[in-house]
Tab-separated table of C-alpha atoms and ligand atoms in Angstrom:
chain	number	residue	atom	x	y	z
Y	1	MET	CA	-9.848	15.864	21.484
Y	2	THR	CA	-10.049	12.075	21.870
Y	3	GLU	CA	-7.103	9.826	22.627
Y	4	LEU	CA	-7.267	8.378	19.143
Y	5	GLN	CA	-7.083	11.854	17.676
Y	6	ASN	CA	-4.152	12.729	19.936
Y	7	ARG	CA	-2.230	9.661	18.841
Y	8	LEU	CA	-2.961	10.341	15.187
Y	9	ILE	CA	-1.910	13.959	15.354
Y	10	GLN	CA	1.263	13.076	17.242
Y	11	ILE	CA	2.258	10.566	14.558
Y	12	ARG	CA	1.489	12.998	11.759
Y	13	ARG	CA	3.529	15.688	13.478
Y	14	GLU	CA	6.570	13.409	13.599
Y	15	LEU	CA	6.451	12.277	9.978
Y	16	PRO	CA	8.715	14.072	7.516
Y	17	PRO	CA	6.665	16.193	5.088
Y	18	GLU	CA	7.279	13.893	2.103
Y	19	VAL	CA	5.954	10.829	3.949
Y	20	HIS	CA	2.250	10.124	3.622
Y	21	LEU	CA	0.239	8.265	6.218
Y	22	VAL	CA	-2.206	5.480	5.483
Y	23	ALA	CA	-4.378	4.975	8.554
Y	24	VAL	CA	-4.902	1.219	8.572
Y	25	SER	CA	-8.467	0.852	9.780
Y	26	LYS	CA	-9.181	-2.831	9.111
Y	27	PHE	CA	-11.401	-4.418	11.779
Y	28	GLN	CA	-12.038	-0.988	13.335
Y	29	PRO	CA	-15.579	0.330	13.683
Y	30	VAL	CA	-16.836	3.173	11.514
Y	31	SER	CA	-16.894	5.449	14.572
Y	32	ALA	CA	-13.115	5.120	14.928
Y	33	LEU	CA	-12.564	6.036	11.288
Y	34	GLN	CA	-14.877	9.010	11.712
Y	35	GLU	CA	-12.793	10.200	14.659
Y	36	ALA	CA	-9.638	10.000	12.582
Y	37	TYR	CA	-11.412	11.739	9.721
Y	38	ASP	CA	-12.511	14.548	12.028
Y	39	ALA	CA	-8.862	15.024	12.992
Y	40	GLY	CA	-7.992	15.539	9.340
Y	41	GLN	CA	-7.040	12.031	8.192
Y	42	ARG	CA	-8.105	11.332	4.601
Y	43	ILE	CA	-6.198	8.198	3.566
Y	44	PHE	CA	-7.488	4.937	5.011
Y	45	GLY	CA	-6.223	1.422	4.370
Y	46	GLU	CA	-8.425	-1.663	4.387
Y	47	SER	CA	-7.644	-5.277	3.633
Y	48	ARG	CA	-11.025	-6.933	3.123
Y	49	VAL	CA	-13.318	-6.121	0.255
Y	50	GLN	CA	-16.626	-6.568	2.035
Y	51	GLU	CA	-15.576	-4.487	5.015
Y	52	LEU	CA	-14.249	-1.770	2.727
Y	53	GLN	CA	-17.502	-1.734	0.760
Y	54	GLN	CA	-19.529	-1.135	3.911
Y	55	LYS	CA	-17.276	1.614	5.210
Y	56	HIS	CA	-17.055	3.289	1.819
Y	57	GLU	CA	-20.834	3.521	1.676
Y	58	ILE	CA	-21.176	5.163	5.064
Y	59	LEU	CA	-18.165	7.452	5.397
Y	60	PRO	CA	-17.460	10.807	3.692
Y	61	THR	CA	-16.818	10.742	-0.040
Y	62	ASP	CA	-13.526	12.633	0.048
Y	63	ILE	CA	-11.741	9.730	1.734
Y	64	GLU	CA	-8.986	8.132	-0.323
Y	65	TRP	CA	-9.396	4.401	0.119
Y	66	HIS	CA	-6.308	2.242	-0.214
Y	67	PHE	CA	-6.513	-1.512	-0.499
Y	68	ILE	CA	-3.520	-2.889	1.386
Y	69	GLY	CA	-4.148	-6.627	1.714
Y	70	HIS	CA	-4.113	-9.571	-0.609
Y	71	LEU	CA	-6.741	-8.967	-3.276
Y	72	GLN	CA	-8.420	-11.797	-5.131
Y	73	ALA	CA	-8.885	-11.103	-8.818
Y	74	ASN	CA	-12.580	-11.975	-8.689
Y	75	LYS	CA	-13.207	-9.193	-6.153
Y	76	VAL	CA	-11.555	-6.344	-8.035
Y	77	LYS	CA	-14.860	-5.423	-9.665
Y	78	TYR	CA	-16.392	-4.369	-6.340
Y	79	ILE	CA	-13.786	-1.745	-5.527
Y	80	ALA	CA	-12.778	-0.693	-9.051
Y	81	PRO	CA	-15.244	2.235	-9.180
Y	82	TYR	CA	-13.612	4.137	-6.331
Y	83	ILE	CA	-10.355	2.644	-5.023
Y	84	SER	CA	-7.496	5.189	-4.941
Y	85	LEU	CA	-4.502	2.890	-4.634
Y	86	ILE	CA	-4.036	-0.873	-4.623
Y	87	HIS	CA	-0.873	-1.588	-2.625
Y	88	ALA	CA	-0.386	-5.287	-3.045
Y	89	VAL	CA	-0.430	-6.310	-6.684
Y	90	ASP	CA	1.218	-9.705	-6.470
Y	91	SER	CA	0.467	-11.422	-9.760
Y	92	VAL	CA	0.035	-10.788	-13.449
Y	93	LYS	CA	-3.449	-12.256	-13.212
Y	94	LEU	CA	-4.482	-9.655	-10.636
Y	95	LEU	CA	-2.926	-6.817	-12.589
Y	96	THR	CA	-4.703	-7.893	-15.760
Y	97	GLU	CA	-8.028	-7.933	-13.952
Y	98	ILE	CA	-7.429	-4.502	-12.417
Y	99	ASP	CA	-6.728	-3.147	-15.885
Y	100	ARG	CA	-9.920	-4.730	-17.221
Y	101	GLN	CA	-12.147	-3.473	-14.423
Y	102	ALA	CA	-10.596	-0.008	-14.524
Y	103	GLN	CA	-11.397	0.175	-18.216
Y	104	LYS	CA	-15.006	-0.818	-17.552
Y	105	ASN	CA	-15.240	2.030	-15.072
Y	106	ASN	CA	-13.504	4.517	-17.320
Y	107	ARG	CA	-10.734	4.909	-14.814
Y	108	VAL	CA	-7.013	4.520	-14.463
Y	109	ILE	CA	-6.260	2.731	-11.203
Y	110	SER	CA	-3.033	3.389	-9.315
Y	111	CYS	CA	-1.133	0.289	-8.240
Y	112	LEU	CA	1.962	-0.752	-6.333
Y	113	PHE	CA	3.790	-4.006	-6.876
Y	114	GLN	CA	4.142	-6.120	-3.770
Y	115	ILE	CA	7.656	-7.488	-3.514
Y	116	HIS	CA	8.455	-10.407	-1.279
Y	117	ILE	CA	11.704	-9.568	0.479
Y	118	ALA	CA	11.050	-10.948	3.958
Y	119	GLN	CA	12.638	-14.199	5.030
Y	120	GLU	CA	9.330	-15.699	6.044
Y	121	GLU	CA	7.477	-18.024	3.792
Y	122	THR	CA	4.422	-16.180	2.628
Y	123	LYS	CA	2.250	-16.859	-0.318
Y	124	TYR	CA	2.158	-13.319	-1.553
Y	125	GLY	CA	4.325	-10.969	-3.538
Y	126	PHE	CA	6.695	-11.147	-6.490
Y	127	SER	CA	10.174	-12.364	-5.679
Y	128	ILE	CA	12.848	-10.009	-6.955
Y	129	GLU	CA	13.607	-12.432	-9.768
Y	130	GLU	CA	9.961	-12.792	-10.759
Y	131	PHE	CA	9.549	-9.039	-10.687
Y	132	ARG	CA	12.541	-8.394	-12.958
Y	133	ASP	CA	11.328	-11.074	-15.302
Y	134	PHE	CA	7.819	-9.634	-15.361
Y	135	LEU	CA	9.102	-6.149	-16.151
Y	136	GLU	CA	11.385	-7.454	-18.854
Y	137	LYS	CA	8.630	-9.378	-20.611
Y	138	GLY	CA	6.711	-6.155	-20.905
Y	139	ALA	CA	3.040	-7.214	-21.065
Y	140	TRP	CA	2.338	-4.454	-18.533
Y	141	ARG	CA	3.171	-1.843	-21.161
Y	142	GLY	CA	-0.130	-2.527	-22.862
Y	143	MET	CA	-2.181	-2.042	-19.715
Y	144	SER	CA	-3.398	1.463	-20.274
Y	145	ASN	CA	-5.859	1.573	-17.368
Y	146	VAL	CA	-3.285	0.848	-14.701
Y	147	ARG	CA	-0.971	3.504	-13.302
Y	148	PHE	CA	2.315	2.070	-12.020
Y	149	CYS	CA	3.140	4.025	-8.896
Y	150	GLY	CA	5.821	2.081	-7.055
Y	151	ILE	CA	6.610	-0.770	-4.720
Y	152	MET	CA	5.159	-2.155	-1.498
Y	153	CYS	CA	6.700	-4.619	0.907
Y	154	MET	CA	6.598	-5.991	4.431
Y	155	ALA	CA	9.655	-6.817	6.486
Y	156	THR	CA	10.182	-10.052	8.352
Y	157	PHE	CA	8.347	-10.203	11.682
Y	158	THR	CA	11.400	-10.090	13.940
Y	159	ASP	CA	13.083	-8.125	16.739
Y	160	ASP	CA	16.267	-7.926	14.699
Y	161	ARG	CA	16.265	-4.271	13.642
Y	162	GLU	CA	19.248	-4.736	11.340
Y	163	GLN	CA	17.434	-7.485	9.477
Y	164	ILE	CA	14.432	-5.207	8.989
Y	165	ARG	CA	16.669	-2.361	7.844
Y	166	LYS	CA	18.425	-4.602	5.365
Y	167	GLU	CA	15.129	-5.707	3.854
Y	168	PHE	CA	13.805	-2.182	3.449
Y	169	ARG	CA	17.110	-1.188	1.885
Y	170	THR	CA	16.773	-4.033	-0.592
Y	171	ALA	CA	13.291	-2.760	-1.472
Y	172	ARG	CA	14.591	0.765	-1.969
Y	173	ASP	CA	17.407	-0.476	-4.211
Y	174	LEU	CA	14.894	-2.420	-6.277
Y	175	PHE	CA	12.667	0.645	-6.509
Y	176	GLU	CA	15.576	2.793	-7.770
Y	177	GLU	CA	16.664	0.145	-10.240
Y	178	THR	CA	13.126	-0.234	-11.572
Y	179	ARG	CA	12.537	3.479	-11.873
Y	180	GLU	CA	15.823	3.970	-13.690
Y	181	ARG	CA	15.248	1.126	-16.094
Y	182	TYR	CA	11.533	1.339	-16.864
Y	183	PHE	CA	9.898	4.451	-15.452
Y	184	LYS	CA	12.405	7.203	-16.001
Y	185	GLU	CA	9.875	9.219	-17.984
Y	186	SER	CA	7.079	8.702	-15.459
Y	187	LYS	CA	6.350	11.014	-12.570
Y	188	ASP	CA	3.884	8.441	-11.257
Y	189	PHE	CA	6.424	5.804	-10.280
Y	190	SER	CA	7.349	7.484	-7.017
Y	191	GLN	CA	5.842	5.604	-4.098
Y	192	CYS	CA	7.614	3.372	-1.602
Y	193	SER	CA	5.095	1.751	0.715
Y	194	TRP	CA	6.783	0.191	3.696
Y	195	GLY	CA	6.633	0.636	7.453
Y	196	MET	CA	3.939	-0.353	9.965
Y	197	THR	CA	3.450	0.385	13.675
Y	198	ASP	CA	6.562	-1.504	14.806
Y	199	ASP	CA	8.994	-0.594	12.082
Y	200	TYR	CA	7.959	2.633	10.402
Y	201	PRO	CA	10.812	4.783	11.787
Y	202	ILE	CA	13.323	2.396	10.191
Y	203	ALA	CA	11.223	2.282	7.039
Y	204	ILE	CA	11.385	6.057	6.688
Y	205	GLU	CA	15.147	6.049	7.213
Y	206	GLU	CA	15.306	3.504	4.423
Y	207	GLY	CA	13.352	5.506	1.901
Y	208	SER	CA	9.687	4.854	2.549
Y	209	ASN	CA	7.341	7.701	1.652
Y	210	LEU	CA	4.084	5.896	2.422
Y	211	VAL	CA	3.671	4.294	5.837
Y	212	ARG	CA	0.752	2.050	6.769
Y	213	ILE	CA	-0.009	2.430	10.462
Y	214	GLY	CA	-2.887	0.758	12.254
Y	215	THR	CA	-2.297	-0.292	15.857
Y	216	LYS	CA	-0.467	2.863	16.889
Y	217	ILE	CA	-3.445	4.985	15.833
Y	218	PHE	CA	-6.450	2.803	16.593
Y	219	GLY	CA	-5.182	0.464	19.300
Y	220	SER	CA	-5.176	-3.305	18.975
Y	221	ARG	CA	-7.591	-5.133	16.689
L	1	PLP	C1	-2.579	-4.627	9.179
L	1	PLP	C2	-1.598	-4.105	8.211
L	1	PLP	C3	-0.819	-2.959	8.484
L	1	PLP	C4	-0.867	-2.207	9.797
L	1	PLP	O1	-0.250	-2.917	10.818
L	1	PLP	P1	-0.027	-2.274	12.287
L	1	PLP	O2	1.034	-3.133	12.864
L	1	PLP	O3	-1.327	-2.386	13.000
L	1	PLP	O4	0.414	-0.871	12.106
L	1	PLP	C5	0.033	-2.506	7.495
L	1	PLP	N1	0.134	-3.137	6.299
L	1	PLP	C6	-0.588	-4.231	5.999
L	1	PLP	C7	-0.431	-4.867	4.675
L	1	PLP	C8	-1.468	-4.755	6.942
L	1	PLP	O5	-2.176	-5.853	6.633
C-alpha cells in the first residue's frame, strides 16, 4: 500500500459512520486520484471546471464528482451532464442556471447552499440574512431540476478553535432552522458540508456529515 493510501484509510477509519468523505483532489495529478480510487475512495472534490473535465474523462465512471469551489454560471453547462453534488451555490443566478442546465440534461442536480459565516471578507456565499430572505421569497420552489440537499460553509482561517467551533455551530443552527421551516417533508435536505484538513474534527463535533479533506490525504498542493 502507498503512503497516500495509508493516510486515506486511516482518515476513513476514524470518521464516524454517518460522516462522508470528499477527497479534495484539486491540483493533484490523475495518478494520485487513481491511487485513492484503488483504495476505495469514490467521492472526489474539484474546484476548477477545466481540471474537473479532464479528470472526469480519464478516470473511472463510478466516481462521484463534487464541485466544491466557486462556480461561474456560464460554466455550469460543462459539468451539468455528470456532476453529483454542487457544494457552493452562492447566488440565485447560479441556482437558476443549474436548474436550466439540469433540465437540458434531463437530470435533477443536487446542490448545497454556501453560507458565509466566517469573519473574513470573502466574495462568496449567502449571508444568513440573505439566505433567510431568499428562502422566504420562494422562487426556488419552482426549480424542479434542483435537489436541495443542505448547507456548506468554511470557517475563518484562524488558530482560535473556539471561534471555528462557534461558526460551525451557527451553520448547524441555520441548517436545523431551515430544515424545520422549509424542508420538513424532504429526506434530501440532510447534508452539512463543513470541515477541511485543519478543522474537520471540530466540524464533526459540530454536526458536519460531509467533510472535504485535501492536504491530509494528498499532501500539499
Ligand atoms: C481546497 C478546499 C478544501 C480542502 O482543503 P484542505 O485544507 O487541503 O483539506 C476544502 N473545501 C474547499 C471549498 C476547498 O477549496
